[in-house]
CSV table of C-alpha atoms in Angstrom, one decimal:
chain,number,residue,atom,x,y,z
A,1314,UNK,CA,84.9,-85.2,136.5
A,1315,UNK,CA,82.9,-82.2,135.5
A,1316,UNK,CA,81.5,-81.2,132.1
A,1317,UNK,CA,82.8,-78.2,130.3
A,1318,UNK,CA,82.3,-76.5,126.9
A,1319,UNK,CA,84.9,-75.0,124.5
A,1320,UNK,CA,84.4,-71.9,122.5
A,1321,UNK,CA,86.9,-71.4,119.7
A,1322,UNK,CA,87.1,-67.9,118.1
A,1323,UNK,CA,88.2,-67.4,114.5
A,1324,UNK,CA,88.2,-63.6,114.0
A,1325,UNK,CA,88.4,-63.4,110.2
A,1326,UNK,CA,85.8,-62.4,107.6
A,1327,UNK,CA,85.7,-61.4,104.0
A,1328,UNK,CA,84.4,-58.0,105.0
A,1329,UNK,CA,82.6,-56.5,108.0
A,1330,UNK,CA,78.8,-56.5,107.6
A,1331,UNK,CA,77.2,-53.1,108.2
A,1332,UNK,CA,75.6,-54.2,111.5
A,1333,UNK,CA,78.4,-56.2,113.0
A,1334,UNK,CA,80.2,-55.2,116.2
A,1335,UNK,CA,81.9,-58.6,116.8
A,1336,UNK,CA,85.6,-58.9,117.1
A,1337,UNK,CA,86.4,-59.8,113.5
A,1338,UNK,CA,88.1,-58.3,110.5
A,1339,UNK,CA,89.5,-59.2,107.0
A,1340,UNK,CA,93.1,-60.6,107.0
A,1341,UNK,CA,95.5,-62.0,104.5
A,1342,UNK,CA,96.3,-65.7,104.3
A,1343,UNK,CA,99.6,-65.4,106.1
A,1344,UNK,CA,97.9,-63.7,109.1
A,1345,UNK,CA,95.2,-66.4,109.1
A,1346,UNK,CA,97.8,-69.2,109.1
A,1347,UNK,CA,99.9,-67.6,111.8
A,1348,UNK,CA,96.7,-67.1,113.9
A,1349,UNK,CA,95.7,-70.8,113.5
A,1350,UNK,CA,99.3,-71.9,114.6
A,1351,UNK,CA,99.1,-69.7,117.7
A,1352,UNK,CA,95.5,-71.0,118.4
A,1353,UNK,CA,97.0,-74.5,118.3
A,1354,UNK,CA,99.5,-73.6,121.0
A,1355,UNK,CA,96.8,-72.0,123.2
A,1356,UNK,CA,94.6,-75.1,122.9
A,1357,UNK,CA,97.5,-77.3,124.0
A,1358,UNK,CA,98.8,-75.1,126.7
A,1359,UNK,CA,95.4,-74.5,128.4
A,1360,UNK,CA,94.4,-78.2,128.1
A,1361,UNK,CA,96.7,-79.1,131.0
A,1362,UNK,CA,94.3,-77.6,133.5
A,1363,UNK,CA,91.3,-79.5,132.2
A,1364,UNK,CA,92.6,-83.1,131.9
A,1365,UNK,CA,90.0,-84.3,134.4
A,1366,UNK,CA,87.1,-82.7,132.7
A,1367,UNK,CA,84.8,-83.9,130.0
A,1368,UNK,CA,84.1,-81.6,127.0
A,1369,UNK,CA,80.5,-82.1,125.9
A,1370,UNK,CA,80.0,-79.1,123.6
A,1371,UNK,CA,82.3,-77.2,121.3
A,1372,UNK,CA,81.4,-74.1,119.3
A,1373,UNK,CA,83.7,-72.7,116.6
A,1374,UNK,CA,82.5,-69.1,115.9
A,1375,UNK,CA,83.7,-65.9,114.3
A,1376,UNK,CA,84.0,-64.0,112.1
A,1377,UNK,CA,83.7,-66.7,109.5
A,1378,UNK,CA,85.6,-69.9,110.6
A,1379,UNK,CA,85.1,-71.4,107.1
A,1380,UNK,CA,87.2,-68.6,105.6
A,1381,UNK,CA,90.5,-70.0,106.9
A,1382,UNK,CA,92.1,-72.9,105.0
A,1383,UNK,CA,90.0,-75.9,105.9
A,1384,UNK,CA,93.2,-78.0,106.5
A,1385,UNK,CA,94.1,-75.6,109.3
A,1386,UNK,CA,90.6,-75.8,110.9
A,1387,UNK,CA,90.7,-79.6,110.7
A,1388,UNK,CA,94.1,-79.6,112.5
A,1389,UNK,CA,92.6,-77.5,115.3
A,1390,UNK,CA,89.7,-80.0,115.7
A,1391,UNK,CA,92.2,-82.9,115.8
A,1392,UNK,CA,94.2,-81.0,118.4
A,1393,UNK,CA,91.1,-80.5,120.6
A,1394,UNK,CA,90.4,-84.2,120.3
A,1395,UNK,CA,94.0,-85.1,121.3
A,1396,UNK,CA,94.3,-82.6,124.2
A,1397,UNK,CA,90.8,-82.8,125.8
A,1398,UNK,CA,88.5,-85.6,126.9
A,1399,UNK,CA,85.5,-85.3,124.5
A,1400,UNK,CA,82.3,-87.1,125.4
A,1401,UNK,CA,81.0,-89.6,122.9
A,1402,UNK,CA,78.0,-87.4,122.3
A,1403,UNK,CA,80.0,-84.1,122.1
A,1404,UNK,CA,78.1,-81.5,120.1
A,1405,UNK,CA,80.6,-79.7,117.8
A,1406,UNK,CA,79.1,-76.7,116.0
A,1407,UNK,CA,80.8,-74.5,113.4
A,1408,UNK,CA,79.5,-71.2,112.0
A,1409,UNK,CA,79.8,-70.9,108.3
A,1410,UNK,CA,78.9,-68.3,105.7
A,1411,UNK,CA,77.5,-69.0,102.3
A,1412,UNK,CA,80.1,-68.9,99.6
A,1413,UNK,CA,83.0,-69.8,101.9
A,1414,UNK,CA,82.8,-73.6,101.6
A,1415,UNK,CA,83.2,-76.2,99.0
A,1416,UNK,CA,82.0,-79.8,98.9
A,1417,UNK,CA,85.6,-80.8,99.6
A,1418,UNK,CA,85.9,-78.5,102.7
A,1419,UNK,CA,82.5,-79.6,104.1
A,1420,UNK,CA,83.4,-83.2,103.7
A,1421,UNK,CA,86.7,-82.6,105.6
A,1422,UNK,CA,84.8,-80.8,108.4
A,1423,UNK,CA,82.3,-83.6,108.7
A,1424,UNK,CA,85.0,-86.3,108.8
A,1425,UNK,CA,86.9,-84.3,111.4
A,1426,UNK,CA,83.9,-84.5,113.7
A,1427,UNK,CA,81.9,-81.4,113.2
A,1428,UNK,CA,78.3,-82.5,113.6
A,1429,UNK,CA,76.3,-79.2,113.7
A,1430,UNK,CA,76.5,-76.4,111.2
A,1431,UNK,CA,75.2,-72.8,111.8
A,1432,UNK,CA,74.7,-71.0,108.5
A,1433,UNK,CA,74.3,-67.2,108.5
A,1434,UNK,CA,71.5,-66.4,106.0
A,1435,UNK,CA,69.8,-63.3,107.6
A,1436,UNK,CA,67.3,-62.8,104.8
A,1437,UNK,CA,66.2,-64.5,101.6
A,1438,UNK,CA,65.9,-61.1,99.9
A,1439,UNK,CA,69.0,-60.2,97.9
A,1440,UNK,CA,68.4,-56.4,98.1
A,1441,UNK,CA,68.3,-56.7,101.9
A,1442,UNK,CA,71.4,-58.8,101.9
A,1443,UNK,CA,73.2,-56.0,100.0
A,1444,UNK,CA,71.9,-53.5,102.5
A,1445,UNK,CA,73.3,-55.6,105.4
A,1446,UNK,CA,76.7,-55.8,103.6
A,1447,UNK,CA,76.5,-59.6,103.3
A,1448,UNK,CA,78.9,-61.2,100.9
A,1449,UNK,CA,76.4,-63.7,99.5
A,1450,UNK,CA,73.1,-64.0,97.6
A,1451,UNK,CA,70.1,-66.2,98.6
A,1452,UNK,CA,71.1,-68.5,95.7
A,1453,UNK,CA,74.6,-69.0,97.2
A,1454,UNK,CA,73.0,-69.8,100.6
A,1455,UNK,CA,70.9,-72.5,98.9
A,1456,UNK,CA,74.0,-74.0,97.2
A,1457,UNK,CA,75.9,-74.1,100.5
A,1458,UNK,CA,72.9,-75.6,102.3
A,1459,UNK,CA,72.3,-78.3,99.7
A,1460,UNK,CA,76.1,-79.1,99.6
A,1461,UNK,CA,76.0,-79.5,103.4
A,1462,UNK,CA,73.1,-81.9,103.2
A,1463,UNK,CA,74.7,-84.0,100.5
A,1464,UNK,CA,77.8,-84.3,102.5
A,1465,UNK,CA,75.7,-85.7,105.4
A,1466,UNK,CA,75.1,-82.8,107.8
A,1467,UNK,CA,71.8,-83.6,109.6
A,1468,UNK,CA,71.8,-80.9,112.2
A,1469,UNK,CA,71.8,-77.4,110.6
A,1470,UNK,CA,70.9,-74.1,112.2
A,1471,UNK,CA,70.1,-71.0,110.0
A,1472,UNK,CA,70.3,-67.5,111.4
A,1473,UNK,CA,67.7,-64.9,110.2
A,1474,UNK,CA,67.1,-61.3,111.1
A,1475,UNK,CA,64.0,-59.0,111.4
A,1476,UNK,CA,63.7,-55.3,111.8
A,1477,UNK,CA,66.2,-54.6,108.9
A,1478,UNK,CA,66.3,-51.3,107.1
A,1479,UNK,CA,63.4,-51.0,104.6
A,1480,UNK,CA,62.3,-54.6,105.4
A,1481,UNK,CA,58.6,-55.3,104.8
A,1482,UNK,CA,56.4,-57.8,106.6
A,1483,UNK,CA,56.1,-59.7,103.4
A,1484,UNK,CA,59.9,-60.0,102.9
A,1485,UNK,CA,60.3,-61.3,106.5
A,1486,UNK,CA,57.4,-63.7,106.1
A,1487,UNK,CA,59.0,-65.0,102.9
A,1488,UNK,CA,62.3,-65.6,104.7
A,1489,UNK,CA,60.6,-67.5,107.5
A,1490,UNK,CA,58.6,-69.7,105.1
A,1491,UNK,CA,61.5,-70.5,102.8
A,1492,UNK,CA,63.7,-71.5,105.7
A,1493,UNK,CA,60.9,-73.6,107.1
A,1494,UNK,CA,60.4,-75.3,103.7
A,1495,UNK,CA,64.0,-76.4,103.7
A,1496,UNK,CA,63.4,-78.4,106.9
A,1497,UNK,CA,66.3,-77.1,108.9
A,1498,UNK,CA,66.6,-78.4,112.4
A,1499,UNK,CA,67.2,-75.1,114.2
A,1500,UNK,CA,66.4,-71.5,113.5
A,1501,UNK,CA,67.9,-68.5,115.4
A,1502,UNK,CA,65.7,-65.5,114.7
A,1503,UNK,CA,67.2,-62.2,115.9
A,1504,UNK,CA,66.0,-58.7,115.8
A,1505,UNK,CA,68.4,-56.1,114.4
A,1506,UNK,CA,70.2,-54.1,117.2
A,1507,UNK,CA,72.0,-51.0,115.9
A,1508,UNK,CA,75.3,-51.2,117.7
A,1509,UNK,CA,77.7,-48.4,118.3
A,1510,UNK,CA,80.8,-48.4,116.1
A,1511,UNK,CA,79.1,-50.0,113.1
A,1512,UNK,CA,78.2,-48.4,109.7
A,1513,UNK,CA,74.5,-48.8,110.6
A,1514,UNK,CA,75.1,-46.7,113.7
A,1515,UNK,CA,76.7,-43.9,111.8
A,1516,UNK,CA,73.7,-43.9,109.3
A,1517,UNK,CA,71.3,-44.0,112.2
A,1518,UNK,CA,72.9,-41.0,113.9
A,1519,UNK,CA,72.6,-39.1,110.6
A,1520,UNK,CA,69.0,-40.2,110.4
A,1521,UNK,CA,69.8,-42.1,107.1
A,1522,UNK,CA,68.7,-45.5,108.3
A,1523,UNK,CA,65.1,-46.3,107.5
A,1524,UNK,CA,64.1,-48.9,110.1
A,1525,UNK,CA,60.6,-50.5,110.2
A,1526,UNK,CA,58.1,-48.8,112.4
A,1527,UNK,CA,57.6,-50.3,115.9
A,1528,UNK,CA,54.2,-51.8,115.1
A,1529,UNK,CA,55.7,-53.5,112.0
A,1530,UNK,CA,58.6,-54.9,114.0
A,1531,UNK,CA,56.2,-56.2,116.6
A,1532,UNK,CA,54.2,-58.0,113.9
A,1533,UNK,CA,57.4,-59.5,112.6
A,1534,UNK,CA,58.1,-60.8,116.1
A,1535,UNK,CA,54.7,-62.4,116.3
A,1536,UNK,CA,55.0,-63.8,112.8
A,1537,UNK,CA,58.2,-65.6,113.9
A,1538,UNK,CA,56.5,-67.4,116.7
A,1539,UNK,CA,53.3,-68.2,114.7
A,1540,UNK,CA,55.0,-69.5,111.5
A,1541,UNK,CA,57.8,-71.5,113.3
A,1542,UNK,CA,55.6,-73.1,115.9
A,1543,UNK,CA,53.0,-74.0,113.3
A,1544,UNK,CA,55.8,-75.8,111.4
A,1545,UNK,CA,56.8,-77.8,114.4
A,1546,UNK,CA,59.7,-75.7,115.8
A,1547,UNK,CA,59.6,-75.3,119.6
A,1548,UNK,CA,60.8,-72.1,121.0
A,1549,UNK,CA,63.2,-72.9,123.8
A,1550,UNK,CA,64.8,-69.5,124.3
A,1551,UNK,CA,63.7,-66.0,123.4
A,1552,UNK,CA,65.3,-66.0,120.0
A,1553,UNK,CA,65.8,-69.7,119.3
A,1554,UNK,CA,63.6,-72.4,117.9
A,1555,UNK,CA,64.3,-76.0,117.3
A,1556,UNK,CA,62.8,-79.3,116.2
A,1557,UNK,CA,62.5,-81.7,119.2
A,1558,UNK,CA,66.0,-82.8,120.3
A,1559,UNK,CA,67.9,-80.2,118.2
A,1560,UNK,CA,68.3,-77.4,120.8
A,1561,UNK,CA,71.8,-76.0,120.7
A,1562,UNK,CA,73.4,-77.6,123.8
A,1563,UNK,CA,76.4,-75.2,123.7
A,1564,UNK,CA,74.2,-72.1,123.8
A,1565,UNK,CA,72.1,-73.5,126.6
A,1566,UNK,CA,75.3,-73.9,128.6
A,1567,UNK,CA,75.6,-70.0,128.5
A,1568,UNK,CA,72.0,-69.5,129.7
A,1569,UNK,CA,72.2,-71.9,132.6
A,1570,UNK,CA,75.7,-70.8,133.6
A,1571,UNK,CA,77.6,-74.0,133.0
A,1572,UNK,CA,81.4,-73.7,132.7
A,1573,UNK,CA,83.1,-73.0,129.3
A,1574,UNK,CA,86.6,-72.2,128.2
A,1575,UNK,CA,87.1,-69.6,125.5
A,1576,UNK,CA,90.1,-70.0,123.2
A,1577,UNK,CA,91.3,-67.5,120.6
A,1578,UNK,CA,91.3,-63.7,120.2
A,1579,UNK,CA,89.0,-62.0,122.7
A,1580,UNK,CA,87.3,-65.2,123.7
A,1581,UNK,CA,85.5,-65.3,127.1
A,1582,UNK,CA,85.4,-68.1,129.7
A,1583,UNK,CA,83.4,-68.9,132.7
A,1584,UNK,CA,85.3,-71.1,135.2
A,1585,UNK,CA,84.2,-71.6,138.8
A,1586,UNK,CA,82.3,-68.2,138.9
A,1587,UNK,CA,85.3,-66.3,137.4
A,1588,UNK,CA,84.9,-64.7,134.0
A,1589,UNK,CA,88.0,-64.4,131.9
A,1590,UNK,CA,88.6,-62.6,128.6
A,1591,UNK,CA,91.5,-63.1,126.2
A,1592,UNK,CA,93.4,-60.2,124.7
A,1593,UNK,CA,91.6,-58.5,121.8
A,1594,UNK,CA,94.6,-57.1,120.0
A,1595,UNK,CA,95.6,-59.4,117.2
A,1596,UNK,CA,99.3,-58.4,117.1
A,1597,UNK,CA,99.6,-59.2,120.9
A,1598,UNK,CA,97.8,-62.5,120.5
A,1599,UNK,CA,100.1,-63.5,117.6
A,1600,UNK,CA,103.1,-62.9,119.9
A,1601,UNK,CA,101.9,-65.7,122.1
A,1602,UNK,CA,99.9,-63.2,124.1
A,1603,UNK,CA,97.1,-65.7,124.6
A,1604,UNK,CA,98.2,-66.4,128.2
A,1605,UNK,CA,97.4,-62.7,129.0
A,1606,UNK,CA,93.9,-62.1,130.2
A,1607,UNK,CA,92.6,-58.6,129.6
A,1608,UNK,CA,89.8,-59.0,132.0
A,1609,UNK,CA,89.4,-61.3,135.0
A,1610,UNK,CA,86.2,-60.8,137.0
A,1611,UNK,CA,85.5,-62.9,140.1
A,1612,UNK,CA,81.7,-62.9,140.4
A,1613,UNK,CA,80.2,-62.2,143.8
A,1614,UNK,CA,77.3,-64.2,145.1
A,1615,UNK,CA,75.1,-61.2,144.1
A,1616,UNK,CA,76.5,-61.3,140.5
A,1617,UNK,CA,75.8,-65.0,140.3
A,1618,UNK,CA,72.2,-64.7,141.6
A,1619,UNK,CA,71.6,-61.9,139.0
A,1620,UNK,CA,73.0,-64.0,136.2
A,1621,UNK,CA,71.0,-67.0,137.3
A,1622,UNK,CA,67.8,-65.0,136.9
A,1623,UNK,CA,68.4,-62.8,133.9
A,1624,UNK,CA,70.1,-65.5,131.8
A,1625,UNK,CA,67.8,-68.4,133.0
A,1626,UNK,CA,64.6,-66.5,132.4
A,1627,UNK,CA,65.6,-66.2,128.7
A,1628,UNK,CA,64.8,-70.0,128.5
A,1629,UNK,CA,61.2,-71.0,128.0
A,1630,UNK,CA,61.5,-73.5,130.8
A,1631,UNK,CA,62.4,-70.6,133.2
A,1632,UNK,CA,64.3,-71.0,136.4
A,1633,UNK,CA,63.9,-73.5,139.2
A,1634,UNK,CA,63.3,-72.2,142.8
A,1635,UNK,CA,65.0,-75.4,144.1
A,1636,UNK,CA,68.1,-74.9,141.9
A,1637,UNK,CA,68.4,-71.3,143.1
A,1638,UNK,CA,68.2,-72.4,146.8
A,1639,UNK,CA,70.7,-75.2,146.2
A,1640,UNK,CA,73.1,-72.9,144.5
A,1641,UNK,CA,72.9,-69.9,146.9
A,1642,UNK,CA,71.6,-71.5,150.2
A,1643,UNK,CA,68.9,-68.9,150.3
A,1644,UNK,CA,65.3,-69.0,148.9
A,1645,UNK,CA,64.5,-67.1,145.8
A,1646,UNK,CA,61.7,-65.3,147.7
A,1647,UNK,CA,64.1,-63.9,150.3
A,1648,UNK,CA,66.2,-62.2,147.5
A,1649,UNK,CA,63.6,-61.4,144.9
A,1650,UNK,CA,60.2,-61.6,146.7
A,1651,UNK,CA,59.2,-58.1,146.0
A,1652,UNK,CA,60.2,-58.1,142.4
A,1653,UNK,CA,58.5,-61.4,141.8
A,1654,UNK,CA,55.2,-60.2,143.3
A,1655,UNK,CA,55.3,-57.0,141.3
A,1656,UNK,CA,56.0,-58.8,138.0
A,1657,UNK,CA,53.3,-61.4,138.8
A,1658,UNK,CA,50.7,-58.7,139.4
A,1659,UNK,CA,51.7,-57.2,136.1
A,1660,UNK,CA,51.3,-60.6,134.4
A,1661,UNK,CA,54.9,-60.5,133.2
A,1662,UNK,CA,55.9,-63.7,135.0
A,1663,UNK,CA,54.2,-66.8,136.2
A,1664,UNK,CA,54.9,-69.8,138.4
A,1665,UNK,CA,54.2,-73.5,138.0
A,1666,UNK,CA,55.7,-76.6,139.6
A,1667,UNK,CA,58.4,-74.8,141.4
A,1668,UNK,CA,59.6,-72.9,138.3
A,1669,UNK,CA,59.3,-69.3,137.3
A,1670,UNK,CA,58.8,-68.3,133.6
A,1671,UNK,CA,58.2,-65.2,131.6
A,1672,UNK,CA,54.6,-64.9,130.3
A,1673,UNK,CA,54.0,-64.2,126.6
A,1674,UNK,CA,53.6,-60.5,127.6
A,1675,UNK,CA,56.8,-60.8,129.7
A,1676,UNK,CA,58.7,-62.1,126.6
A,1677,UNK,CA,57.4,-59.1,124.6
A,1678,UNK,CA,59.2,-56.7,127.0
A,1679,UNK,CA,61.9,-59.1,128.2
A,1680,UNK,CA,64.7,-56.5,128.3
A,1681,UNK,CA,62.7,-54.5,130.8
A,1682,UNK,CA,61.6,-57.5,132.9
A,1683,UNK,CA,65.1,-59.1,133.0
A,1684,UNK,CA,66.6,-55.7,134.2
A,1685,UNK,CA,64.4,-56.0,137.3
A,1686,UNK,CA,66.6,-58.8,138.6
A,1687,UNK,CA,69.7,-56.6,138.9
A,1688,UNK,CA,70.1,-56.2,142.7
């Protein structure tokens, strides 16, 4: 029996945020219900190939999963429990946006088995939330958070963002401090990336997007680490901080290349070194097109070695030389000797106890460093 994770994609949202390039869009209740019915079928149909496996993490993401009628979501969770062999300690995360839950729906999610909530806050400043095109205020976030606590959720992540248009250091510091004061278990702190195909990208192209200067953004980055670590959050991945024992096991699965099955529109899977991707066109999916894969990529040994390095090095515990040798039957030095020596001499990586890590300086320029591992 091997362990596997499930990712469930719910592609609906109230409205697209100005920075969002995820596969998501508003849809009426009929479309949402039809989608959930087809998702049911996909969950059942694909389960037959995984009867021998143990599911130890599930992540329900979007879009905004909590936008669909909660009864439908609960049915999907029940369906997963019936069709797959869930471990007793299975981590079941659901993303949720402020203002899209009620005490009743939260209670239903909890009773169905969801044991980890990930709430999208982004900023505690209402003006910045408007700029981002978020549908909620900070006050609504607080209401959602307090409701989740009252219902009994004791493992909550909050997403926040830095480098936002017109964001000041003070505003970002406020966000960090207010989230820390709530005592959340996990914080994902992302830096804004202006993606093509988003309203922000159009504004950026027209030079109408006033982003913080590079040195301010750098200070925000240092503030994150300083404030969160001082408050007892341990950084375990470049953008993720957790109290001890609250690291997101599902996301770790991606970084250490453990297998996962993606279900739903456009969802990706990694099974036995093959990457699959579901259809991205909603109308095709709704016609039972979930059995069609738009992409199937069989990873070569070279691809796997590259992923092992550039995903694994995102983790603070780095990569193991022994695990590399066990996986690929060749030493890490034979493949990456020159690169490792160069990066060590530049003080961008270090080695200790058979593991290789990014240094603080390496984390600062991680995109450049990680690109060095492309063969």
